[in-house]
Amino acid sequence: MKLLTYENSKLKQQFIFDLPPVSTCNRTCPGCYALKAERRFPAVRNLRSRNYIHSASPDFASTVVNELSSTRRSARTVRIHSSGDFYSQAYIDSWTQIATTLPHFTFYAFTKRISHFDFTQLMALPNVIIIDSLMHGPLNYG
């Protein structure tokens, strides 16, 4: 079972790891595109919920590392959350472990939770880009 998807209509040649919106974001944004996608494509909700369950497991980081290490695709970019957000410090620490183990991959994420957790170690990695989606106000999405 794969946790990452590959590409979507907007994100080409990259892997994507999604989580459920609202519960992980700790907010509901007006016009949330992730909720719209779940209504339009109900299977998406199941995938995101399954990812959320796996993201809390002790073997999450090793599962993602194994999945990316064994890919035959040439892509080396990972979008963390085209839906959902960082929801705990342990979860952020898992991504730190993943990115540290896979320095030849570039990881990036937009987050509205930058002030809720400590992103210092994750953001210090040269292969990680974390963008504060709220740095210019509550409706800025990066």
mmCIF file of N, CA and C in Angstrom:
data_model
loop_
_atom_site.group_PDB
_atom_site.id
_atom_site.type_symbol
_atom_site.label_atom_id
_atom_site.label_comp_id
_atom_site.label_asym_id
_atom_site.label_seq_id
_atom_site.Cartn_x
_atom_site.Cartn_y
_atom_site.Cartn_z
ATOM 1 N N MET A 1 0.838 -1.183 0.000
ATOM 2 C CA MET A 1 0.000 0.000 0.000
ATOM 3 C C MET A 1 0.884 1.248 0.000
ATOM 4 N N LYS A 2 0.636 2.123 -0.938
ATOM 5 C CA LYS A 2 1.428 3.346 -1.060
ATOM 6 C C LYS A 2 0.742 4.498 -0.329
ATOM 7 N N LEU A 3 1.555 5.301 0.350
ATOM 8 C CA LEU A 3 1.045 6.465 1.064
ATOM 9 C C LEU A 3 1.100 7.727 0.200
ATOM 10 N N LEU A 4 2.041 7.764 -0.711
ATOM 11 C CA LEU A 4 2.202 8.941 -1.562
ATOM 12 C C LEU A 4 1.540 8.701 -2.912
ATOM 13 N N THR A 5 0.957 9.756 -3.438
ATOM 14 C CA THR A 5 0.444 9.692 -4.803
ATOM 15 C C THR A 5 1.465 10.372 -5.705
ATOM 16 N N TYR A 6 1.308 10.165 -6.987
ATOM 17 C CA TYR A 6 2.220 10.779 -7.936
ATOM 18 C C TYR A 6 1.414 11.669 -8.871
ATOM 19 N N GLU A 7 1.734 12.919 -8.877
ATOM 20 C CA GLU A 7 1.110 13.937 -9.724
ATOM 21 C C GLU A 7 -0.377 14.117 -9.433
ATOM 22 N N ASN A 8 -0.863 15.248 -9.840
ATOM 23 C CA ASN A 8 -2.295 15.506 -9.964
ATOM 24 C C ASN A 8 -2.447 16.508 -11.104
ATOM 25 N N SER A 9 -3.620 17.067 -11.287
ATOM 26 C CA SER A 9 -3.820 17.935 -12.448
ATOM 27 C C SER A 9 -2.969 19.208 -12.398
ATOM 28 N N LYS A 10 -2.539 19.618 -11.201
ATOM 29 C CA LYS A 10 -1.739 20.843 -11.084
ATOM 30 C C LYS A 10 -0.277 20.570 -10.737
ATOM 31 N N LEU A 11 -0.029 19.535 -9.957
ATOM 32 C CA LEU A 11 1.328 19.238 -9.488
ATOM 33 C C LEU A 11 1.912 18.107 -10.327
ATOM 34 N N LYS A 12 2.814 18.450 -11.219
ATOM 35 C CA LYS A 12 3.389 17.482 -12.142
ATOM 36 C C LYS A 12 4.767 17.021 -11.664
ATOM 37 N N GLN A 13 5.094 15.781 -11.982
ATOM 38 C CA GLN A 13 6.390 15.177 -11.697
ATOM 39 C C GLN A 13 6.830 15.365 -10.255
ATOM 40 N N GLN A 14 5.923 15.055 -9.346
ATOM 41 C CA GLN A 14 6.251 15.089 -7.933
ATOM 42 C C GLN A 14 5.337 14.161 -7.159
ATOM 43 N N PHE A 15 5.840 13.754 -6.008
ATOM 44 C CA PHE A 15 5.056 12.924 -5.116
ATOM 45 C C PHE A 15 4.269 13.840 -4.186
ATOM 46 N N ILE A 16 3.121 13.355 -3.718
ATOM 47 C CA ILE A 16 2.246 14.171 -2.882
ATOM 48 C C ILE A 16 1.783 13.326 -1.708
ATOM 49 N N PHE A 17 1.863 13.906 -0.514
ATOM 50 C CA PHE A 17 1.320 13.257 0.676
ATOM 51 C C PHE A 17 0.229 14.156 1.238
ATOM 52 N N ASP A 18 -1.001 13.647 1.256
ATOM 53 C CA ASP A 18 -2.149 14.434 1.700
ATOM 54 C C ASP A 18 -2.745 13.899 2.994
ATOM 55 N N LEU A 19 -3.333 14.818 3.736
ATOM 56 C CA LEU A 19 -4.061 14.502 4.966
ATOM 57 C C LEU A 19 -5.456 15.122 4.869
ATOM 58 N N PRO A 20 -6.348 14.723 5.744
ATOM 59 C CA PRO A 20 -7.686 15.325 5.731
ATOM 60 C C PRO A 20 -7.628 16.820 6.066
ATOM 61 N N PRO A 21 -8.426 17.620 5.365
ATOM 62 C CA PRO A 21 -8.499 19.036 5.728
ATOM 63 C C PRO A 21 -9.310 19.212 7.007
ATOM 64 N N VAL A 22 -9.342 20.374 7.517
ATOM 65 C CA VAL A 22 -10.092 20.805 8.703
ATOM 66 C C VAL A 22 -9.523 20.181 9.973
ATOM 67 N N SER A 23 -9.598 18.861 10.137
ATOM 68 C CA SER A 23 -9.137 18.244 11.388
ATOM 69 C C SER A 23 -7.640 18.439 11.589
ATOM 70 N N THR A 24 -6.844 18.358 10.534
ATOM 71 C CA THR A 24 -5.406 18.575 10.693
ATOM 72 C C THR A 24 -5.035 20.045 10.592
ATOM 73 N N CYS A 25 -5.852 20.812 9.896
ATOM 74 C CA CYS A 25 -5.586 22.252 9.766
ATOM 75 C C CYS A 25 -5.990 23.010 11.031
ATOM 76 N N ASN A 26 -6.912 22.425 11.776
ATOM 77 C CA ASN A 26 -7.431 23.054 12.989
ATOM 78 C C ASN A 26 -8.219 24.318 12.652
ATOM 79 N N ARG A 27 -8.815 24.335 11.447
ATOM 80 C CA ARG A 27 -9.605 25.471 11.001
ATOM 81 C C ARG A 27 -10.358 25.073 9.740
ATOM 82 N N THR A 28 -11.354 25.836 9.394
ATOM 83 C CA THR A 28 -12.042 25.670 8.116
ATOM 84 C C THR A 28 -11.906 26.978 7.355
ATOM 85 N N CYS A 29 -11.223 26.912 6.239
ATOM 86 C CA CYS A 29 -11.028 28.114 5.426
ATOM 87 C C CYS A 29 -12.207 28.285 4.479
ATOM 88 N N PRO A 30 -12.666 29.508 4.289
ATOM 89 C CA PRO A 30 -13.753 29.732 3.333
ATOM 90 C C PRO A 30 -13.332 29.249 1.938
ATOM 91 N N GLY A 31 -14.193 28.490 1.300
ATOM 92 C CA GLY A 31 -13.898 28.001 -0.047
ATOM 93 C C GLY A 31 -12.800 26.962 -0.099
ATOM 94 N N CYS A 32 -12.601 26.203 0.962
ATOM 95 C CA CYS A 32 -11.521 25.209 1.036
ATOM 96 C C CYS A 32 -11.566 24.263 -0.169
ATOM 97 N N TYR A 33 -10.513 24.310 -0.979
ATOM 98 C CA TYR A 33 -10.475 23.470 -2.181
ATOM 99 C C TYR A 33 -10.375 21.992 -1.821
ATOM 100 N N ALA A 34 -9.748 21.669 -0.684
ATOM 101 C CA ALA A 34 -9.598 20.270 -0.288
ATOM 102 C C ALA A 34 -10.953 19.652 0.060
ATOM 103 N N LEU A 35 -11.814 20.420 0.707
ATOM 104 C CA LEU A 35 -13.164 19.923 1.001
ATOM 105 C C LEU A 35 -13.975 19.754 -0.285
ATOM 106 N N LYS A 36 -13.790 20.672 -1.221
ATOM 107 C CA LYS A 36 -14.484 20.556 -2.508
ATOM 108 C C LYS A 36 -14.060 19.279 -3.231
ATOM 109 N N ALA A 37 -12.770 18.984 -3.186
ATOM 110 C CA ALA A 37 -12.266 17.774 -3.847
ATOM 111 C C ALA A 37 -12.837 16.519 -3.205
ATOM 112 N N GLU A 38 -12.999 16.536 -1.889
ATOM 113 C CA GLU A 38 -13.563 15.373 -1.202
ATOM 114 C C GLU A 38 -15.032 15.163 -1.558
ATOM 115 N N ARG A 39 -15.752 16.253 -1.751
ATOM 116 C CA ARG A 39 -17.153 16.117 -2.174
ATOM 117 C C ARG A 39 -17.245 15.613 -3.610
ATOM 118 N N ARG A 40 -16.355 16.095 -4.442
ATOM 119 C CA ARG A 40 -16.387 15.713 -5.861
ATOM 120 C C ARG A 40 -15.848 14.303 -6.093
ATOM 121 N N PHE A 41 -14.825 13.931 -5.330
ATOM 122 C CA PHE A 41 -14.183 12.621 -5.475
ATOM 123 C C PHE A 41 -14.136 11.944 -4.110
ATOM 124 N N PRO A 42 -15.179 11.240 -3.702
ATOM 125 C CA PRO A 42 -15.248 10.646 -2.362
ATOM 126 C C PRO A 42 -14.079 9.716 -2.015
ATOM 127 N N ALA A 43 -13.464 9.084 -2.988
ATOM 128 C CA ALA A 43 -12.335 8.190 -2.713
ATOM 129 C C ALA A 43 -11.142 8.945 -2.132
ATOM 130 N N VAL A 44 -11.051 10.231 -2.450
ATOM 131 C CA VAL A 44 -9.970 11.066 -1.935
ATOM 132 C C VAL A 44 -10.031 11.120 -0.405
ATOM 133 N N ARG A 45 -11.229 11.221 0.136
ATOM 134 C CA ARG A 45 -11.403 11.280 1.592
ATOM 135 C C ARG A 45 -10.825 10.028 2.247
ATOM 136 N N ASN A 46 -11.085 8.880 1.656
ATOM 137 C CA ASN A 46 -10.576 7.626 2.218
ATOM 138 C C ASN A 46 -9.049 7.580 2.205
ATOM 139 N N LEU A 47 -8.447 8.016 1.116
ATOM 140 C CA LEU A 47 -6.992 8.053 1.004
ATOM 141 C C LEU A 47 -6.391 8.966 2.067
ATOM 142 N N ARG A 48 -6.953 10.143 2.215
ATOM 143 C CA ARG A 48 -6.431 11.105 3.191
ATOM 144 C C ARG A 48 -6.604 10.596 4.616
ATOM 145 N N SER A 49 -7.724 9.965 4.903
ATOM 146 C CA SER A 49 -7.958 9.407 6.240
ATOM 147 C C SER A 49 -6.982 8.274 6.530
ATOM 148 N N ARG A 50 -6.762 7.426 5.538
ATOM 149 C CA ARG A 50 -5.793 6.336 5.697
ATOM 150 C C ARG A 50 -4.399 6.895 5.953
ATOM 151 N N ASN A 51 -4.013 7.946 5.212
ATOM 152 C CA ASN A 51 -2.710 8.567 5.428
ATOM 153 C C ASN A 51 -2.588 9.138 6.834
ATOM 154 N N TYR A 52 -3.666 9.745 7.315
ATOM 155 C CA TYR A 52 -3.645 10.307 8.665
ATOM 156 C C TYR A 52 -3.372 9.213 9.697
ATOM 157 N N ILE A 53 -4.047 8.091 9.579
ATOM 158 C CA ILE A 53 -3.836 6.973 10.513
ATOM 159 C C ILE A 53 -2.381 6.511 10.450
ATOM 160 N N HIS A 54 -1.850 6.349 9.244
ATOM 161 C CA HIS A 54 -0.465 5.892 9.088
ATOM 162 C C HIS A 54 0.535 6.932 9.585
ATOM 163 N N SER A 55 0.207 8.198 9.440
ATOM 164 C CA SER A 55 1.150 9.242 9.843
ATOM 165 C C SER A 55 1.384 9.269 11.349
ATOM 166 N N ALA A 56 0.466 8.693 12.103
ATOM 167 C CA ALA A 56 0.611 8.648 13.564
ATOM 168 C C ALA A 56 1.279 7.366 14.044
ATOM 169 N N SER A 57 1.579 6.462 13.133
ATOM 170 C CA SER A 57 2.183 5.191 13.536
ATOM 171 C C SER A 57 3.690 5.344 13.704
ATOM 172 N N PRO A 58 4.295 4.509 14.545
ATOM 173 C CA PRO A 58 5.738 4.612 14.790
ATOM 174 C C PRO A 58 6.595 4.315 13.555
ATOM 175 N N ASP A 59 6.051 3.590 12.590
ATOM 176 C CA ASP A 59 6.833 3.250 11.401
ATOM 177 C C ASP A 59 6.543 4.160 10.207
ATOM 178 N N PHE A 60 5.867 5.276 10.443
ATOM 179 C CA PHE A 60 5.520 6.189 9.352
ATOM 180 C C PHE A 60 6.752 6.648 8.584
ATOM 181 N N ALA A 61 7.752 7.161 9.279
ATOM 182 C CA ALA A 61 8.940 7.692 8.600
ATOM 183 C C ALA A 61 9.625 6.603 7.781
ATOM 184 N N SER A 62 9.793 5.436 8.338
ATOM 185 C CA SER A 62 10.475 4.369 7.592
ATOM 186 C C SER A 62 9.645 3.907 6.395
ATOM 187 N N THR A 63 8.323 3.927 6.518
ATOM 188 C CA THR A 63 7.457 3.548 5.404
ATOM 189 C C THR A 63 7.616 4.528 4.244
ATOM 190 N N VAL A 64 7.618 5.819 4.540
ATOM 191 C CA VAL A 64 7.772 6.828 3.490
ATOM 192 C C VAL A 64 9.171 6.750 2.877
ATOM 193 N N VAL A 65 10.187 6.577 3.719
ATOM 194 C CA VAL A 65 11.557 6.455 3.209
ATOM 195 C C VAL A 65 11.666 5.253 2.275
ATOM 196 N N ASN A 66 11.113 4.127 2.673
ATOM 197 C CA ASN A 66 11.161 2.925 1.825
ATOM 198 C C ASN A 66 10.417 3.143 0.512
ATOM 199 N N GLU A 67 9.272 3.792 0.593
ATOM 200 C CA GLU A 67 8.485 4.027 -0.616
ATOM 201 C C GLU A 67 9.241 4.926 -1.602
ATOM 202 N N LEU A 68 9.819 6.009 -1.101
ATOM 203 C CA LEU A 68 10.549 6.912 -1.986
ATOM 204 C C LEU A 68 11.866 6.309 -2.465
ATOM 205 N N SER A 69 12.515 5.547 -1.621
ATOM 206 C CA SER A 69 13.790 4.921 -2.002
ATOM 207 C C SER A 69 13.623 3.870 -3.080
ATOM 208 N N SER A 70 12.471 3.257 -3.119
ATOM 209 C CA SER A 70 12.257 2.174 -4.075
ATOM 210 C C SER A 70 11.538 2.617 -5.354
ATOM 211 N N THR A 71 11.261 3.900 -5.475
ATOM 212 C CA THR A 71 10.546 4.358 -6.674
ATOM 213 C C THR A 71 11.417 4.241 -7.917
ATOM 214 N N ARG A 72 10.766 3.964 -9.013
ATOM 215 C CA ARG A 72 11.456 3.926 -10.310
ATOM 216 C C ARG A 72 11.269 5.242 -11.060
ATOM 217 N N ARG A 73 10.488 6.128 -10.488
ATOM 218 C CA ARG A 73 10.246 7.422 -11.121
ATOM 219 C C ARG A 73 11.467 8.316 -10.933
ATOM 220 N N SER A 74 11.676 9.199 -11.872
ATOM 221 C CA SER A 74 12.834 10.095 -11.791
ATOM 222 C C SER A 74 12.564 11.318 -10.906
ATOM 223 N N ALA A 75 11.309 11.572 -10.586
ATOM 224 C CA ALA A 75 10.951 12.737 -9.766
ATOM 225 C C ALA A 75 11.628 12.665 -8.405
ATOM 226 N N ARG A 76 12.084 13.808 -7.932
ATOM 227 C CA ARG A 76 12.743 13.883 -6.625
ATOM 228 C C ARG A 76 12.185 15.038 -5.800
ATOM 229 N N THR A 77 10.902 15.345 -6.015
ATOM 230 C CA THR A 77 10.231 16.404 -5.269
ATOM 231 C C THR A 77 9.015 15.816 -4.572
ATOM 232 N N VAL A 78 8.821 16.222 -3.320
ATOM 233 C CA VAL A 78 7.681 15.746 -2.529
ATOM 234 C C VAL A 78 6.921 16.952 -1.992
ATOM 235 N N ARG A 79 5.663 17.041 -2.354
ATOM 236 C CA ARG A 79 4.776 18.065 -1.789
ATOM 237 C C ARG A 79 4.131 17.460 -0.554
ATOM 238 N N ILE A 80 4.442 18.026 0.581
ATOM 239 C CA ILE A 80 3.815 17.594 1.827
ATOM 240 C C ILE A 80 2.530 18.403 1.960
ATOM 241 N N HIS A 81 1.422 17.761 1.822
ATOM 242 C CA HIS A 81 0.096 18.364 2.010
ATOM 243 C C HIS A 81 -0.374 19.273 0.882
ATOM 244 N N SER A 82 -0.957 18.723 -0.131
ATOM 245 C CA SER A 82 -1.753 19.588 -0.991
ATOM 246 C C SER A 82 -3.114 19.756 -0.322
ATOM 247 N N SER A 83 -3.370 18.899 0.676
ATOM 248 C CA SER A 83 -4.513 19.077 1.585
ATOM 249 C C SER A 83 -4.059 18.653 2.974
ATOM 250 N N GLY A 84 -4.636 19.281 3.969
ATOM 251 C CA GLY A 84 -4.244 18.990 5.346
ATOM 252 C C GLY A 84 -3.087 19.871 5.782
ATOM 253 N N ASP A 85 -2.597 19.622 6.998
ATOM 254 C CA ASP A 85 -1.516 20.441 7.544
ATOM 255 C C ASP A 85 -0.798 19.658 8.636
ATOM 256 N N PHE A 86 0.302 20.207 9.105
ATOM 257 C CA PHE A 86 1.045 19.602 10.205
ATOM 258 C C PHE A 86 0.164 19.658 11.451
ATOM 259 N N TYR A 87 0.033 18.549 12.147
ATOM 260 C CA TYR A 87 -0.912 18.485 13.258
ATOM 261 C C TYR A 87 -0.281 18.175 14.615
ATOM 262 N N SER A 88 0.995 17.809 14.669
ATOM 263 C CA SER A 88 1.642 17.550 15.960
ATOM 264 C C SER A 88 3.154 17.677 15.801
ATOM 265 N N GLN A 89 3.836 17.846 16.913
ATOM 266 C CA GLN A 89 5.298 17.926 16.870
ATOM 267 C C GLN A 89 5.893 16.588 16.458
ATOM 268 N N ALA A 90 5.328 15.499 16.917
ATOM 269 C CA ALA A 90 5.839 14.179 16.530
ATOM 270 C C ALA A 90 5.741 13.972 15.020
ATOM 271 N N TYR A 91 4.669 14.455 14.436
ATOM 272 C CA TYR A 91 4.487 14.339 12.989
ATOM 273 C C TYR A 91 5.537 15.173 12.246
ATOM 274 N N ILE A 92 5.798 16.372 12.707
ATOM 275 C CA ILE A 92 6.847 17.215 12.118
ATOM 276 C C ILE A 92 8.197 16.528 12.253
ATOM 277 N N ASP A 93 8.449 15.941 13.403
ATOM 278 C CA ASP A 93 9.709 15.234 13.626
ATOM 279 C C ASP A 93 9.860 14.043 12.677
ATOM 280 N N SER A 94 8.761 13.405 12.332
ATOM 281 C CA SER A 94 8.813 12.309 11.352
ATOM 282 C C SER A 94 9.266 12.824 9.992
ATOM 283 N N TRP A 95 8.735 13.969 9.585
ATOM 284 C CA TRP A 95 9.165 14.547 8.306
ATOM 285 C C TRP A 95 10.627 14.988 8.360
ATOM 286 N N THR A 96 11.081 15.433 9.515
ATOM 287 C CA THR A 96 12.499 15.778 9.679
ATOM 288 C C THR A 96 13.351 14.537 9.458
ATOM 289 N N GLN A 97 12.935 13.428 10.028
ATOM 290 C CA GLN A 97 13.660 12.166 9.858
ATOM 291 C C GLN A 97 13.653 11.723 8.391
ATOM 292 N N ILE A 98 12.518 11.837 7.731
ATOM 293 C CA ILE A 98 12.396 11.454 6.327
ATOM 294 C C ILE A 98 13.328 12.304 5.457
ATOM 295 N N ALA A 99 13.262 13.610 5.619
ATOM 296 C CA ALA A 99 14.068 14.516 4.794
ATOM 297 C C ALA A 99 15.560 14.364 5.081
ATOM 298 N N THR A 100 15.903 14.071 6.306
ATOM 299 C CA THR A 100 17.311 13.846 6.657
ATOM 300 C C THR A 100 17.830 12.577 5.997
ATOM 301 N N THR A 101 17.010 11.562 5.957
ATOM 302 C CA THR A 101 17.392 10.274 5.371
ATOM 303 C C THR A 101 17.467 10.338 3.848
ATOM 304 N N LEU A 102 16.700 11.235 3.240
ATOM 305 C CA LEU A 102 16.629 11.332 1.778
ATOM 306 C C LEU A 102 17.082 12.714 1.290
ATOM 307 N N PRO A 103 18.366 13.032 1.441
ATOM 308 C CA PRO A 103 18.830 14.375 1.074
ATOM 309 C C PRO A 103 18.759 14.667 -0.418
ATOM 310 N N HIS A 104 18.609 13.660 -1.264
ATOM 311 C CA HIS A 104 18.525 13.857 -2.710
ATOM 312 C C HIS A 104 17.089 14.155 -3.162
ATOM 313 N N PHE A 105 16.149 14.201 -2.227
ATOM 314 C CA PHE A 105 14.775 14.625 -2.506
ATOM 315 C C PHE A 105 14.589 16.037 -1.965
ATOM 316 N N THR A 106 13.741 16.815 -2.621
ATOM 317 C CA THR A 106 13.350 18.131 -2.123
ATOM 318 C C THR A 106 11.930 18.003 -1.590
ATOM 319 N N PHE A 107 11.716 18.482 -0.380
ATOM 320 C CA PHE A 107 10.416 18.443 0.274
ATOM 321 C C PHE A 107 9.933 19.873 0.453
ATOM 322 N N TYR A 108 8.640 20.102 0.190
ATOM 323 C CA TYR A 108 8.111 21.436 0.442
ATOM 324 C C TYR A 108 6.671 21.349 0.932
ATOM 325 N N ALA A 109 6.306 22.360 1.722
ATOM 326 C CA ALA A 109 4.953 22.406 2.283
ATOM 327 C C ALA A 109 4.576 23.846 2.577
ATOM 328 N N PHE A 110 3.293 24.114 2.451
ATOM 329 C CA PHE A 110 2.698 25.358 2.927
ATOM 330 C C PHE A 110 2.005 25.004 4.228
ATOM 331 N N THR A 111 2.088 25.873 5.224
ATOM 332 C CA THR A 111 1.439 25.576 6.497
ATOM 333 C C THR A 111 0.852 26.826 7.125
ATOM 334 N N LYS A 112 -0.250 26.624 7.791
ATOM 335 C CA LYS A 112 -0.861 27.685 8.590
ATOM 336 C C LYS A 112 -0.557 27.466 10.070
ATOM 337 N N ARG A 113 0.277 26.474 10.359
ATOM 338 C CA ARG A 113 0.541 26.083 11.750
ATOM 339 C C ARG A 113 1.951 26.453 12.210
ATOM 340 N N ILE A 114 2.625 27.340 11.515
ATOM 341 C CA ILE A 114 4.015 27.669 11.816
ATOM 342 C C ILE A 114 4.194 28.182 13.246
ATOM 343 N N SER A 115 3.196 28.857 13.788
ATOM 344 C CA SER A 115 3.310 29.392 15.149
ATOM 345 C C SER A 115 2.849 28.390 16.209
ATOM 346 N N HIS A 116 2.338 27.247 15.795
ATOM 347 C CA HIS A 116 1.831 26.263 16.747
ATOM 348 C C HIS A 116 2.856 25.207 17.148
ATOM 349 N N PHE A 117 3.880 25.012 16.327
ATOM 350 C CA PHE A 117 4.854 23.952 16.569
ATOM 351 C C PHE A 117 6.261 24.465 16.301
ATOM 352 N N ASP A 118 7.258 23.651 16.651
ATOM 353 C CA ASP A 118 8.656 24.000 16.419
ATOM 354 C C ASP A 118 9.120 23.360 15.109
ATOM 355 N N PHE A 119 9.287 24.181 14.088
ATOM 356 C CA PHE A 119 9.726 23.722 12.773
ATOM 357 C C PHE A 119 11.230 23.916 12.577
ATOM 358 N N THR A 120 11.952 24.300 13.619
ATOM 359 C CA THR A 120 13.360 24.684 13.505
ATOM 360 C C THR A 120 14.205 23.623 12.820
ATOM 361 N N GLN A 121 14.143 22.402 13.295
ATOM 362 C CA GLN A 121 14.989 21.345 12.724
ATOM 363 C C GLN A 121 14.596 21.023 11.285
ATOM 364 N N LEU A 122 13.307 20.964 11.019
ATOM 365 C CA LEU A 122 12.844 20.657 9.664
ATOM 366 C C LEU A 122 13.258 21.762 8.699
ATOM 367 N N MET A 123 13.059 23.002 9.087
ATOM 368 C CA MET A 123 13.367 24.126 8.205
ATOM 369 C C MET A 123 14.867 24.340 8.022
ATOM 370 N N ALA A 124 15.673 23.803 8.931
ATOM 371 C CA ALA A 124 17.128 23.945 8.830
ATOM 372 C C ALA A 124 17.727 23.026 7.764
ATOM 373 N N LEU A 125 16.968 22.045 7.326
ATOM 374 C CA LEU A 125 17.484 21.102 6.331
ATOM 375 C C LEU A 125 17.556 21.774 4.962
ATOM 376 N N PRO A 126 18.652 21.577 4.236
ATOM 377 C CA PRO A 126 18.817 22.252 2.942
ATOM 378 C C PRO A 126 17.862 21.759 1.851
ATOM 379 N N ASN A 127 17.250 20.615 2.050
ATOM 380 C CA ASN A 127 16.349 20.047 1.047
ATOM 381 C C ASN A 127 14.881 20.219 1.418
ATOM 382 N N VAL A 128 14.596 21.137 2.357
ATOM 383 C CA VAL A 128 13.222 21.361 2.816
ATOM 384 C C VAL A 128 12.861 22.835 2.691
ATOM 385 N N ILE A 129 11.669 23.085 2.166
ATOM 386 C CA ILE A 129 11.135 24.445 2.062
ATOM 387 C C ILE A 129 9.776 24.448 2.746
ATOM 388 N N ILE A 130 9.647 25.239 3.799
ATOM 389 C CA ILE A 130 8.376 25.380 4.520
ATOM 390 C C ILE A 130 7.937 26.833 4.363
ATOM 391 N N ILE A 131 6.724 27.025 3.863
ATOM 392 C CA ILE A 131 6.211 28.366 3.601
ATOM 393 C C ILE A 131 5.045 28.655 4.541
ATOM 394 N N ASP A 132 5.154 29.743 5.271
ATOM 395 C CA ASP A 132 4.090 30.177 6.172
ATOM 396 C C ASP A 132 2.960 30.780 5.343
ATOM 397 N N SER A 133 1.850 30.080 5.263
ATOM 398 C CA SER A 133 0.728 30.531 4.438
ATOM 399 C C SER A 133 0.020 31.751 5.004
ATOM 400 N N LEU A 134 0.276 32.077 6.246
ATOM 401 C CA LEU A 134 -0.421 33.200 6.877
ATOM 402 C C LEU A 134 0.473 34.413 7.101
ATOM 403 N N MET A 135 1.644 34.434 6.514
ATOM 404 C CA MET A 135 2.579 35.510 6.829
ATOM 405 C C MET A 135 2.099 36.882 6.383
ATOM 406 N N HIS A 136 1.162 36.943 5.451
ATOM 407 C CA HIS A 136 0.658 38.246 5.007
ATOM 408 C C HIS A 136 -0.815 38.425 5.338
ATOM 409 N N GLY A 137 -1.326 37.674 6.284
ATOM 410 C CA GLY A 137 -2.725 37.802 6.674
ATOM 411 C C GLY A 137 -3.459 36.489 6.603
ATOM 412 N N PRO A 138 -4.645 36.442 7.174
ATOM 413 C CA PRO A 138 -5.357 35.181 7.337
ATOM 414 C C PRO A 138 -5.846 34.527 6.053
ATOM 415 N N LEU A 139 -5.880 35.228 4.943
ATOM 416 C CA LEU A 139 -6.355 34.614 3.709
ATOM 417 C C LEU A 139 -5.261 34.404 2.682
ATOM 418 N N ASN A 140 -4.013 34.599 3.063
ATOM 419 C CA ASN A 140 -2.919 34.371 2.143
ATOM 420 C C ASN A 140 -2.600 32.882 2.113
ATOM 421 N N TYR A 141 -2.559 32.302 0.943
ATOM 422 C CA TYR A 141 -2.257 30.879 0.832
ATOM 423 C C TYR A 141 -0.894 30.651 0.223
ATOM 424 N N GLY A 142 0.049 31.472 0.559
ATOM 425 C CA GLY A 142 1.428 31.271 0.127
ATOM 426 C C GLY A 142 1.814 32.126 -1.030
#
